[in-house]
Amino acid sequence: MGWEPGIVSALMRLGVRLSESEEKDVFVDSITLFVTLLCGCIIIGHLLEENRWINESITALIIGLCTGGIILLISGGKYSRILEFDEELFFIYLLPPIIFNAGFQVKKKHFFRNFMTIMLFGAFGTLVSFSVISFGAKEFFEKMNIGFLDIQDYLALGAIFSATDSVCTLQVLNQDETPFLYSVVFGEGVVNDATSVVLFNAIQKFDLSQLDSKIAWQFVGHFVTLFISSTLLGMIVGLLSAYIIKKLYFGMHSTDREVALMMLMAYLSYVMAELFDLSGILTVFFCGIVMSHYTWHNITDKSQTTTKHTFATLSFIAETFIFLYVGMDALDIEKWRFVSDSPGKSVGVSTVLLSLVMLGRAAFVFPLSFLSNCTSKSKNNKIDLKQQVTIWWAGLMRGAVSMALAYNKFTRYGHTQQPGNAMMITSTITVVLFSTVVFGLLTKPLVRWLLPSSSHHSHGDSSEPSSPKSSYTLPLIAGEGDSEGRPNGNTIPRPTSLRMLLETPGNCVHYYWRKFDDAFMRPVFGGRGFGRDISGSPSSSPDEMSLH
């Protein structure tokens, strides 16, 4: 039985490649093969878990490349994939669970303690990298006689290649052993991706044929408004979910309802941001933080365990799917056919872009680290040279975000018939593959060399329990109990002078936030110690409470 035309069209929009044979059989075959590959990625990644070179992201990418090569040989060079890279599929379905789970399980104490450094690197640093890549590409490409690009294209390239991919590095860095570096690299990666997407969208909307101060100020105002609005929307949806679950308490009747409501409201925050032309990345990230701080403590123990495993599993599958997806699409013969007549120029473009990525990263990591060290009063929050090199290296890898933005700019639903656009796509693929495989392979040895085990806890906090990844018996807001405001077990005294506020602003702000949170927010929205005191609720487990 054949497929209805509407269904076939919908499947094609979701990225499924259908041949001229029976569409249903081809679709089932494609899905079966892809699910089998996902299982293979998980199994092989597990077997190579202790390997000092390989991680699961590189494993999925290599499996995707090998599979694409086999399909290319079987088809006689006609095509190399069973799925097409669709930027809408990526942004709407694959990215949200990854970003939400990151916010849901992050150790907020370390994240907000280094919030200014994260914002400095993630926002301002991205602008520096964007400027270096954009104007560097313009200078070099004009000398290489690549004349099909205009000023908007160069700025778009700056935004595309400013988007980092920290997934590989975060699989190497341990949140418990290197909490400082993990929070900086992770937080910067999230803010960086959001900033890059905002820059890219703004470039698409603004008329940049005549740049002047008015347009520049409009761009800055648009970015600030977008950042604040996206953050507030995520916090509002997160608080709304906490209030609804606390008042109606679904767990008394059905754990399924609690879990379903949390999942749907998390996704609702993302799609609402996209609906209002905001940054879905920022929105769903802060929604995850708020949900872990309030909502998660209002649900039953069964729901807590289920949500932790569910969110972590969805994020893991989405990450594996993306790298497998990119690997298979990299060998698409359609794109490479257009640049086969000038391979030298294509290699030159890729080399220039990769060099600019490295230069643009260095242009802000080392100067901003020096600036952060000059303004930091605490010795433990200063970034030494080895950590600066690690942060620089961690942001060199480019991944699915860069691919998605490049497809959005230079293709239509993954296809292009213009040689110039094809060259930009193939160059993006080359940079993504080279940076992920080569830089990714060297990441584990580099981190172990620069950060030996004896120094892993230099920025840690002994009072902070292990992360939810290593212990699913602990609440996901590890480190947010009474010890959160007491570094090294010592109670922070109430600030009594302007001098103390200037010397330890983070501690002072945290002190007053805790007072406000305990007095106003938790009684209304729930949270640890303020949930329903009935059997099965997180607030009724003293053993669990003591772990904070």
Coordinates of C-alpha atoms in Angstrom, one line a residue:
M1 CA 0.0 0.0 0.0
G2 CA 1.4 3.4 -1.0
W3 CA 1.7 6.5 1.1
E4 CA -0.7 9.4 0.7
P5 CA 1.0 12.4 -1.0
G6 CA 0.6 14.6 2.1
I7 CA 2.3 12.0 4.3
V8 CA 5.2 11.6 1.8
S9 CA 5.6 15.4 1.6
A10 CA 5.7 15.6 5.4
L11 CA 8.3 12.8 5.6
M12 CA 10.5 14.6 3.1
R13 CA 10.2 17.9 5.1
L14 CA 11.4 16.0 8.1
G15 CA 14.5 15.0 6.2
V16 CA 13.8 11.5 5.1
R17 CA 15.2 10.8 1.6
L18 CA 12.8 8.7 -0.5
S19 CA 13.6 7.0 -3.8
E20 CA 11.4 6.2 -6.7
S21 CA 10.6 2.7 -5.3
E22 CA 7.8 2.1 -2.8
E23 CA 8.0 4.9 -0.4
K24 CA 6.8 3.0 2.6
D25 CA 9.4 0.2 2.3
V26 CA 12.2 2.7 1.7
F27 CA 11.1 4.7 4.8
V28 CA 11.0 1.6 7.0
D29 CA 14.4 0.5 5.7
S30 CA 15.9 3.9 6.3
I31 CA 14.6 4.2 9.8
T32 CA 15.6 0.6 10.6
L33 CA 19.2 1.2 9.4
F34 CA 19.5 4.5 11.3
V35 CA 18.2 3.1 14.6
T36 CA 20.6 0.2 14.1
L37 CA 23.4 2.7 13.6
L38 CA 22.4 4.5 16.8
C39 CA 22.5 1.3 18.7
G40 CA 25.9 0.6 17.3
C41 CA 27.2 4.1 18.3
I42 CA 26.0 3.4 21.9
I43 CA 27.6 0.0 22.1
I44 CA 30.9 1.0 20.5
G45 CA 31.1 4.2 22.5
H46 CA 30.7 2.2 25.7
L47 CA 33.4 -0.2 24.7
L48 CA 35.8 2.7 24.0
E49 CA 34.8 4.7 27.1
E50 CA 38.2 4.3 28.7
N51 CA 40.1 5.0 25.5
R52 CA 42.4 8.0 25.9
W53 CA 41.7 9.3 22.4
I54 CA 38.1 8.5 21.4
N55 CA 34.9 9.7 22.8
E56 CA 31.3 9.0 21.9
S57 CA 30.9 12.0 19.7
I58 CA 33.8 11.1 17.5
T59 CA 32.6 7.5 17.4
A60 CA 29.2 8.5 16.1
L61 CA 30.8 10.9 13.6
I62 CA 33.2 8.2 12.3
I63 CA 30.4 5.6 12.1
G64 CA 28.3 8.1 10.1
L65 CA 31.2 8.7 7.7
C66 CA 31.8 5.0 7.2
T67 CA 28.2 4.3 6.6
G68 CA 28.0 7.2 4.1
G69 CA 31.0 5.8 2.3
I70 CA 29.4 2.4 2.0
I71 CA 26.1 3.7 0.7
L72 CA 28.0 5.9 -1.8
L73 CA 29.8 2.8 -3.1
I74 CA 26.6 0.7 -3.3
S75 CA 24.7 3.5 -5.1
G76 CA 27.5 3.9 -7.6
G77 CA 28.3 7.4 -6.4
K78 CA 24.8 8.8 -6.7
Y79 CA 24.1 9.5 -3.0
S80 CA 25.6 8.8 0.3
R81 CA 22.8 9.2 2.9
I82 CA 19.5 7.9 4.1
L83 CA 18.8 11.2 5.9
E84 CA 19.3 14.8 4.9
F85 CA 20.6 17.5 7.2
D86 CA 17.6 19.7 7.8
E87 CA 18.3 22.8 10.0
E88 CA 14.6 23.0 11.1
L89 CA 14.8 19.3 12.3
F90 CA 17.9 20.2 14.2
F91 CA 16.7 23.4 15.9
I92 CA 13.1 22.2 16.6
Y93 CA 13.6 18.6 17.6
L94 CA 17.2 17.8 18.4
L95 CA 18.7 20.9 20.1
P96 CA 16.0 21.5 22.8
P97 CA 16.5 18.3 24.9
I98 CA 20.3 18.8 24.9
I99 CA 20.1 22.4 26.1
F100 CA 17.3 21.7 28.6
N101 CA 19.1 18.8 30.2
A102 CA 22.3 20.9 30.5
G103 CA 20.4 23.5 32.4
F104 CA 18.5 20.9 34.4
Q105 CA 21.5 19.2 35.8
V106 CA 24.1 22.0 36.0
K107 CA 25.6 22.7 39.3
K108 CA 24.2 26.2 39.7
K109 CA 26.5 27.2 42.5
H110 CA 29.6 27.0 40.2
F111 CA 27.7 28.3 37.2
F112 CA 26.5 31.5 38.9
R113 CA 29.6 32.0 40.9
N114 CA 31.4 32.3 37.5
F115 CA 28.5 34.0 35.8
M116 CA 30.4 37.2 34.9
T117 CA 33.3 35.3 33.4
I118 CA 30.9 33.1 31.5
M119 CA 29.0 36.1 30.1
L120 CA 32.3 37.8 29.3
F121 CA 33.5 34.9 27.3
G122 CA 30.1 33.8 25.9
A123 CA 28.7 37.1 24.8
F124 CA 31.6 39.7 24.4
G125 CA 34.1 37.0 23.4
T126 CA 31.7 35.7 20.7
L127 CA 31.5 39.3 19.3
V128 CA 35.3 39.5 19.2
S129 CA 35.5 36.1 17.4
F130 CA 32.7 37.2 15.1
S131 CA 34.6 40.3 14.1
V132 CA 37.9 38.5 13.5
I133 CA 36.3 35.8 11.3
S134 CA 34.1 38.2 9.3
F135 CA 36.7 40.8 8.4
G136 CA 39.5 38.2 8.1
A137 CA 37.3 36.2 5.6
K138 CA 36.6 39.3 3.7
E139 CA 40.3 40.2 3.3
F140 CA 41.5 36.7 2.4
F141 CA 38.6 35.7 0.1
E142 CA 38.9 38.9 -1.9
K143 CA 42.6 38.2 -2.5
M144 CA 41.6 34.6 -3.5
N145 CA 39.2 36.1 -6.1
I146 CA 36.1 34.6 -4.5
G147 CA 33.8 37.3 -5.7
F148 CA 30.3 35.9 -5.1
L149 CA 30.1 36.9 -1.5
D150 CA 28.7 40.3 -0.3
I151 CA 29.1 42.0 3.1
Q152 CA 26.0 40.1 4.5
D153 CA 27.6 36.8 3.5
Y154 CA 30.9 37.6 5.2
L155 CA 29.1 38.6 8.4
A156 CA 27.0 35.5 8.3
L157 CA 30.2 33.4 8.0
G158 CA 31.5 35.2 11.1
A159 CA 28.3 34.1 13.0
I160 CA 28.4 30.6 11.6
F161 CA 32.0 29.9 12.6
S162 CA 31.7 31.6 16.0
A163 CA 29.3 28.9 17.2
T164 CA 31.3 26.5 19.3
D165 CA 30.5 22.8 19.9
S166 CA 31.5 22.0 23.5
V167 CA 29.8 18.5 23.5
C168 CA 33.1 16.7 22.8
T169 CA 35.0 18.6 25.5
L170 CA 32.3 18.3 28.1
Q171 CA 32.4 14.6 27.6
V172 CA 36.1 14.8 28.7
L173 CA 35.9 17.4 31.4
N174 CA 34.4 16.1 34.7
Q175 CA 31.9 18.3 36.5
D176 CA 33.1 16.9 39.8
E177 CA 36.8 17.0 39.3
T178 CA 37.1 20.3 37.4
P179 CA 34.0 22.2 38.4
F180 CA 35.5 25.6 37.6
L181 CA 36.6 24.7 34.1
Y182 CA 33.4 22.7 33.4
S183 CA 31.1 25.6 34.5
V184 CA 33.1 28.1 32.4
V185 CA 33.4 25.9 29.2
F186 CA 29.8 24.7 29.5
G187 CA 28.3 28.1 30.4
E188 CA 30.3 29.9 27.7
G189 CA 29.2 27.2 25.1
V190 CA 25.5 27.8 25.8
V191 CA 25.8 31.6 25.8
N192 CA 28.0 31.4 22.7
D193 CA 25.5 29.3 20.8
A194 CA 22.7 31.7 21.7
T195 CA 24.8 34.7 20.8
S196 CA 25.8 33.2 17.5
V197 CA 22.2 32.4 16.5
V198 CA 21.1 35.9 17.6
L199 CA 23.8 37.4 15.5
F200 CA 23.0 35.3 12.5
N201 CA 19.2 36.1 12.7
A202 CA 20.0 39.8 13.1
I203 CA 22.2 39.8 10.1
Q204 CA 19.4 38.2 8.1
K205 CA 16.9 40.8 9.2
F206 CA 19.0 44.0 9.0
D207 CA 19.9 45.8 5.8
L208 CA 23.7 45.8 6.0
S209 CA 24.4 47.4 2.6
Q210 CA 25.0 50.7 4.4
L211 CA 26.4 50.2 7.8
D212 CA 26.2 53.3 10.1
S213 CA 26.0 54.1 13.8
K214 CA 22.2 54.0 13.9
I215 CA 22.1 50.4 12.6
A216 CA 24.9 49.4 15.0
W217 CA 22.9 50.7 18.0
Q218 CA 19.8 49.1 16.8
F219 CA 21.6 45.8 16.5
V220 CA 23.0 46.2 20.1
G221 CA 19.6 47.1 21.4
H222 CA 18.0 44.1 19.6
F223 CA 20.6 41.7 21.1
V224 CA 20.2 43.0 24.7
T225 CA 16.4 42.9 24.4
L226 CA 16.4 39.4 23.0
F227 CA 18.7 38.1 25.7
I228 CA 16.7 39.6 28.6
S229 CA 13.3 38.6 27.0
S230 CA 14.5 35.0 26.3
T231 CA 15.8 34.6 29.9
L232 CA 12.6 36.0 31.5
L233 CA 10.4 33.7 29.3
G234 CA 12.3 30.6 30.4
M235 CA 12.1 31.6 34.0
I236 CA 8.4 32.4 33.8
V237 CA 7.5 29.0 32.2
G238 CA 9.7 27.2 34.8
L239 CA 8.0 29.0 37.7
L240 CA 4.6 28.3 36.2
S241 CA 5.3 24.6 36.0
A242 CA 6.5 24.7 39.7
Y243 CA 3.3 26.5 40.8
I244 CA 0.9 24.2 38.9
I245 CA 2.5 21.0 40.2
K246 CA 2.8 22.4 43.7
K247 CA -0.9 23.4 43.9
L248 CA -2.5 20.6 42.0
Y249 CA 0.0 17.9 42.9
F250 CA -0.5 15.5 40.1
G251 CA 1.6 12.8 41.8
M252 CA -1.2 12.0 44.2
H253 CA -3.1 10.7 41.2
S254 CA -0.6 9.8 38.5
T255 CA 3.2 10.0 38.2
D256 CA 2.8 9.9 34.5
R257 CA 1.0 13.3 34.6
E258 CA 3.8 14.9 36.5
V259 CA 6.5 13.7 34.2
A260 CA 4.5 14.5 31.1
L261 CA 3.7 18.0 32.3
M262 CA 7.4 18.7 33.1
M263 CA 8.5 17.5 29.6
L264 CA 5.8 19.4 27.8
M265 CA 6.3 22.7 29.6
A266 CA 10.0 22.5 29.1
Y267 CA 9.4 22.1 25.3
L268 CA 6.7 24.7 25.5
S269 CA 9.3 27.3 26.7
Y270 CA 11.4 26.6 23.6
V271 CA 8.6 26.7 21.0
M272 CA 7.2 29.8 22.6
A273 CA 10.6 31.5 22.2
E274 CA 10.7 30.5 18.6
L275 CA 7.2 31.8 18.1
F276 CA 8.1 35.2 19.5
D277 CA 11.4 35.3 17.6
L278 CA 13.4 35.0 20.8
S279 CA 16.4 32.8 21.5
G280 CA 15.0 29.3 22.2
I281 CA 18.5 28.2 23.5
L282 CA 18.5 30.7 26.3
T283 CA 14.9 30.2 27.1
V284 CA 15.0 26.4 27.5
F285 CA 18.3 26.6 29.3
F286 CA 17.0 28.9 32.1
C287 CA 13.7 27.0 32.1
G288 CA 15.8 23.9 33.0
I289 CA 17.6 25.8 35.8
V290 CA 14.3 27.0 37.3
M291 CA 12.7 23.6 37.0
S292 CA 15.5 21.9 38.8
H293 CA 15.5 24.5 41.6
Y294 CA 11.7 24.5 42.2
T295 CA 9.6 22.1 40.1
W296 CA 11.7 19.0 40.6
H297 CA 11.3 19.2 44.4
N298 CA 7.5 19.4 44.2
I299 CA 7.2 16.0 42.5
T300 CA 7.3 12.5 44.0
D301 CA 10.4 10.3 44.3
K302 CA 9.2 8.1 41.4
S303 CA 8.8 11.2 39.2
Q304 CA 12.2 12.5 40.3
T305 CA 13.9 9.4 39.2
T306 CA 11.9 9.2 36.0
T307 CA 12.6 12.8 35.0
K308 CA 16.3 12.5 35.6
H309 CA 16.6 9.4 33.5
T310 CA 14.2 10.6 30.8
F311 CA 15.9 14.0 30.3
A312 CA 19.4 12.5 30.4
T313 CA 18.4 9.8 27.9
L314 CA 16.7 12.2 25.4
S315 CA 19.8 14.4 25.5
F316 CA 22.1 11.5 25.0
I317 CA 20.2 10.2 22.0
A318 CA 19.9 13.6 20.4
E319 CA 23.6 14.2 20.7
T320 CA 24.4 10.8 19.2
F321 CA 21.9 11.4 16.5
I322 CA 23.4 14.8 15.5
F323 CA 27.0 13.5 15.1
L324 CA 25.8 10.5 13.2
Y325 CA 23.6 12.8 11.1
V326 CA 26.5 15.1 10.3
G327 CA 28.9 12.3 9.5
M328 CA 26.5 10.7 6.9
D329 CA 25.7 14.1 5.3
A330 CA 29.3 15.0 4.9
L331 CA 29.8 12.7 2.0
D332 CA 26.8 14.0 0.0
I333 CA 28.0 13.9 -3.6
E334 CA 25.7 16.7 -4.7
K335 CA 27.7 19.3 -2.8
W336 CA 31.2 18.1 -3.7
R337 CA 30.4 17.8 -7.4
F338 CA 30.2 21.6 -7.7
V339 CA 33.7 22.2 -6.2
S340 CA 35.4 19.3 -8.0
D341 CA 36.6 21.7 -10.7
S342 CA 38.5 23.8 -8.3
P343 CA 39.6 21.6 -5.4
G344 CA 42.6 23.9 -4.6
K345 CA 40.4 26.9 -4.0
S346 CA 38.1 24.8 -1.8
V347 CA 41.0 23.6 0.3
G348 CA 42.2 27.2 0.6
V349 CA 38.8 28.4 1.8
S350 CA 38.6 25.7 4.4
T351 CA 42.2 26.4 5.6
V352 CA 41.5 30.1 5.9
L353 CA 38.3 29.6 7.9
L354 CA 39.9 27.0 10.2
S355 CA 42.8 29.4 10.8
L356 CA 40.4 32.3 11.5
V357 CA 38.5 30.1 14.0
M358 CA 41.7 29.5 15.9
L359 CA 42.8 33.1 15.7
G360 CA 39.4 34.5 16.7
R361 CA 39.2 32.2 19.7
A362 CA 42.7 33.2 20.9
A363 CA 41.8 36.9 20.3
F364 CA 39.4 36.9 23.2
V365 CA 40.2 34.0 25.5
F366 CA 43.7 35.2 26.6
P367 CA 42.9 38.9 26.8
L368 CA 39.6 38.4 28.6
S369 CA 41.2 35.9 31.0
F370 CA 43.8 38.5 31.8
L371 CA 41.1 41.0 32.4
S372 CA 39.1 38.6 34.5
N373 CA 42.2 37.8 36.6
C374 CA 42.8 41.5 37.2
T375 CA 39.3 42.1 38.5
S376 CA 39.0 38.9 40.5
K377 CA 39.8 39.3 44.3
S378 CA 39.8 35.6 45.0
K379 CA 42.9 33.6 44.1
N380 CA 40.8 30.5 43.5
N381 CA 38.9 32.2 40.7
K382 CA 41.9 33.3 38.7
I383 CA 42.5 31.5 35.4
D384 CA 46.0 30.3 35.0
L385 CA 47.8 29.8 31.7
K386 CA 47.1 26.0 31.5
Q387 CA 43.4 26.6 32.1
Q388 CA 43.3 29.4 29.5
V389 CA 44.8 27.0 26.9
T390 CA 42.2 24.4 27.9
I391 CA 39.4 26.9 27.5
W392 CA 40.8 28.1 24.1
W393 CA 41.1 24.5 22.9
A394 CA 37.7 23.5 24.1
G395 CA 36.0 26.1 21.9
L396 CA 37.9 25.3 18.7
M397 CA 35.5 22.4 17.7
R398 CA 32.7 23.3 15.4
G399 CA 29.6 21.1 15.1
A400 CA 25.9 20.9 14.3
V401 CA 25.0 24.5 15.1
S402 CA 27.5 25.7 12.5
M403 CA 26.2 23.2 10.0
A404 CA 22.6 24.2 10.6
L405 CA 23.4 27.9 10.2
A406 CA 25.4 27.3 7.1
Y407 CA 22.6 25.2 5.5
N408 CA 20.1 28.0 6.5
K409 CA 22.2 30.6 4.7
F410 CA 23.6 28.8 1.7
T411 CA 21.0 26.1 0.8
R412 CA 17.3 25.5 0.6
Y413 CA 16.3 22.4 2.7
G414 CA 19.8 21.0 2.4
H415 CA 20.2 21.4 -1.4
T416 CA 22.0 23.9 -3.6
Q417 CA 22.6 24.3 -7.3
Q418 CA 25.0 27.3 -7.0
P419 CA 28.8 26.5 -7.0
G420 CA 29.6 29.4 -4.7
N421 CA 27.1 28.3 -2.1
A422 CA 28.3 24.6 -2.5
M423 CA 31.8 25.8 -1.8
M424 CA 30.7 27.4 1.5
I425 CA 28.8 24.3 2.5
T426 CA 31.7 21.9 1.7
S427 CA 34.1 24.2 3.5
T428 CA 31.9 24.2 6.6
I429 CA 31.7 20.4 6.5
T430 CA 35.5 20.2 6.2
V431 CA 36.0 22.6 9.2
V432 CA 33.5 20.6 11.3
L433 CA 35.0 17.2 10.4
F434 CA 38.6 18.3 10.9
S435 CA 38.0 20.2 14.2
T436 CA 35.8 17.5 15.6
V437 CA 38.0 14.5 14.7
V438 CA 41.5 16.0 14.9
F439 CA 41.0 18.4 17.8
G440 CA 38.6 16.0 19.5
L441 CA 41.1 13.1 19.4
L442 CA 43.7 15.4 21.1
T443 CA 41.4 16.7 23.7
K444 CA 41.7 13.9 26.3
P445 CA 45.5 13.7 26.2
L446 CA 45.7 17.6 26.3
V447 CA 43.4 17.8 29.3
R448 CA 45.2 15.1 31.2
W449 CA 48.6 16.8 30.4
L450 CA 47.5 20.3 31.3
L451 CA 45.3 19.3 34.3
P452 CA 46.7 16.3 36.0
S453 CA 44.6 14.5 38.7
S454 CA 46.5 16.2 41.5
S455 CA 45.2 19.6 40.5
H456 CA 41.7 18.6 39.5
H457 CA 40.2 19.9 42.7
S458 CA 42.0 23.3 42.8
H459 CA 38.8 25.1 42.0
G460 CA 36.4 22.5 43.5
D461 CA 34.3 22.6 46.5
S462 CA 34.5 19.6 48.8
S463 CA 31.1 20.3 50.2
E464 CA 29.5 19.7 46.8
P465 CA 28.2 16.2 46.2
S466 CA 28.7 14.3 43.0
S467 CA 26.9 15.2 39.9
P468 CA 23.6 13.4 38.9
K469 CA 25.4 11.7 36.1
S470 CA 27.6 9.8 38.6
S471 CA 24.9 9.3 41.3
Y472 CA 21.2 9.2 40.4
T473 CA 20.3 9.0 44.1
L474 CA 21.2 12.7 44.5
P475 CA 18.9 15.6 43.6
L476 CA 19.9 17.4 40.5
I477 CA 20.6 20.7 42.2
A478 CA 23.7 19.4 43.9
G479 CA 25.4 21.9 46.1
E480 CA 22.3 24.0 46.7
G481 CA 21.7 23.1 50.3
D482 CA 22.9 24.9 53.3
S483 CA 26.5 24.3 52.3
E484 CA 26.0 26.3 49.1
G485 CA 26.7 29.6 50.8
R486 CA 29.5 28.2 52.9
P487 CA 32.7 27.6 50.9
N488 CA 35.0 25.1 52.7
G489 CA 32.4 24.6 55.4
N490 CA 32.6 28.1 56.8
T491 CA 29.6 30.3 57.1
I492 CA 29.7 33.5 55.2
P493 CA 29.2 36.4 57.6
R494 CA 26.6 39.0 56.8
P495 CA 28.3 41.8 54.9
T496 CA 28.7 44.8 57.2
S497 CA 30.5 47.2 55.0
L498 CA 30.9 48.4 51.4
R499 CA 34.4 46.9 51.4
M500 CA 33.2 43.4 52.0
L501 CA 30.6 43.8 49.2
L502 CA 33.4 44.9 46.8
E503 CA 35.8 42.1 47.9
T504 CA 33.2 39.3 47.7
P505 CA 30.3 40.5 45.6
G506 CA 29.3 37.0 44.5
N507 CA 29.0 35.8 48.1
C508 CA 27.1 38.9 49.2
V509 CA 24.6 38.7 46.2
H510 CA 24.2 35.0 46.9
Y511 CA 23.5 35.7 50.6
Y512 CA 20.7 38.1 49.9
W513 CA 19.3 35.9 47.1
R514 CA 19.1 33.0 49.6
K515 CA 17.2 35.2 52.0
F516 CA 14.8 36.4 49.3
D517 CA 14.4 32.8 47.9
D518 CA 13.6 31.3 51.3
A519 CA 11.3 34.1 52.4
F520 CA 9.2 34.7 49.2
M521 CA 10.0 32.3 46.3
R522 CA 10.1 28.8 47.8
P523 CA 6.9 29.3 49.9
V524 CA 5.0 30.1 46.7
F525 CA 6.7 27.9 44.1
G526 CA 8.0 25.1 46.3
G527 CA 11.5 23.7 46.3
R528 CA 13.7 21.7 48.6
G529 CA 12.2 21.9 52.1
F530 CA 9.0 23.6 50.9
G531 CA 7.2 20.8 49.0
R532 CA 4.1 18.9 50.1
D533 CA 4.9 17.0 53.3
I534 CA 3.4 13.7 52.3
S535 CA 4.8 10.2 51.8
G536 CA 6.8 10.1 48.5
S537 CA 7.5 13.8 48.3
P538 CA 11.2 14.9 48.2
S539 CA 10.7 17.1 51.2
S540 CA 9.9 14.1 53.4
S541 CA 13.2 12.3 52.8
P542 CA 15.6 13.3 55.6
D543 CA 18.4 11.1 54.3
E544 CA 18.2 12.8 50.9
M545 CA 18.1 16.2 52.6
S546 CA 21.2 15.5 54.5
L547 CA 23.1 14.9 51.3
H548 CA 22.8 18.6 50.5

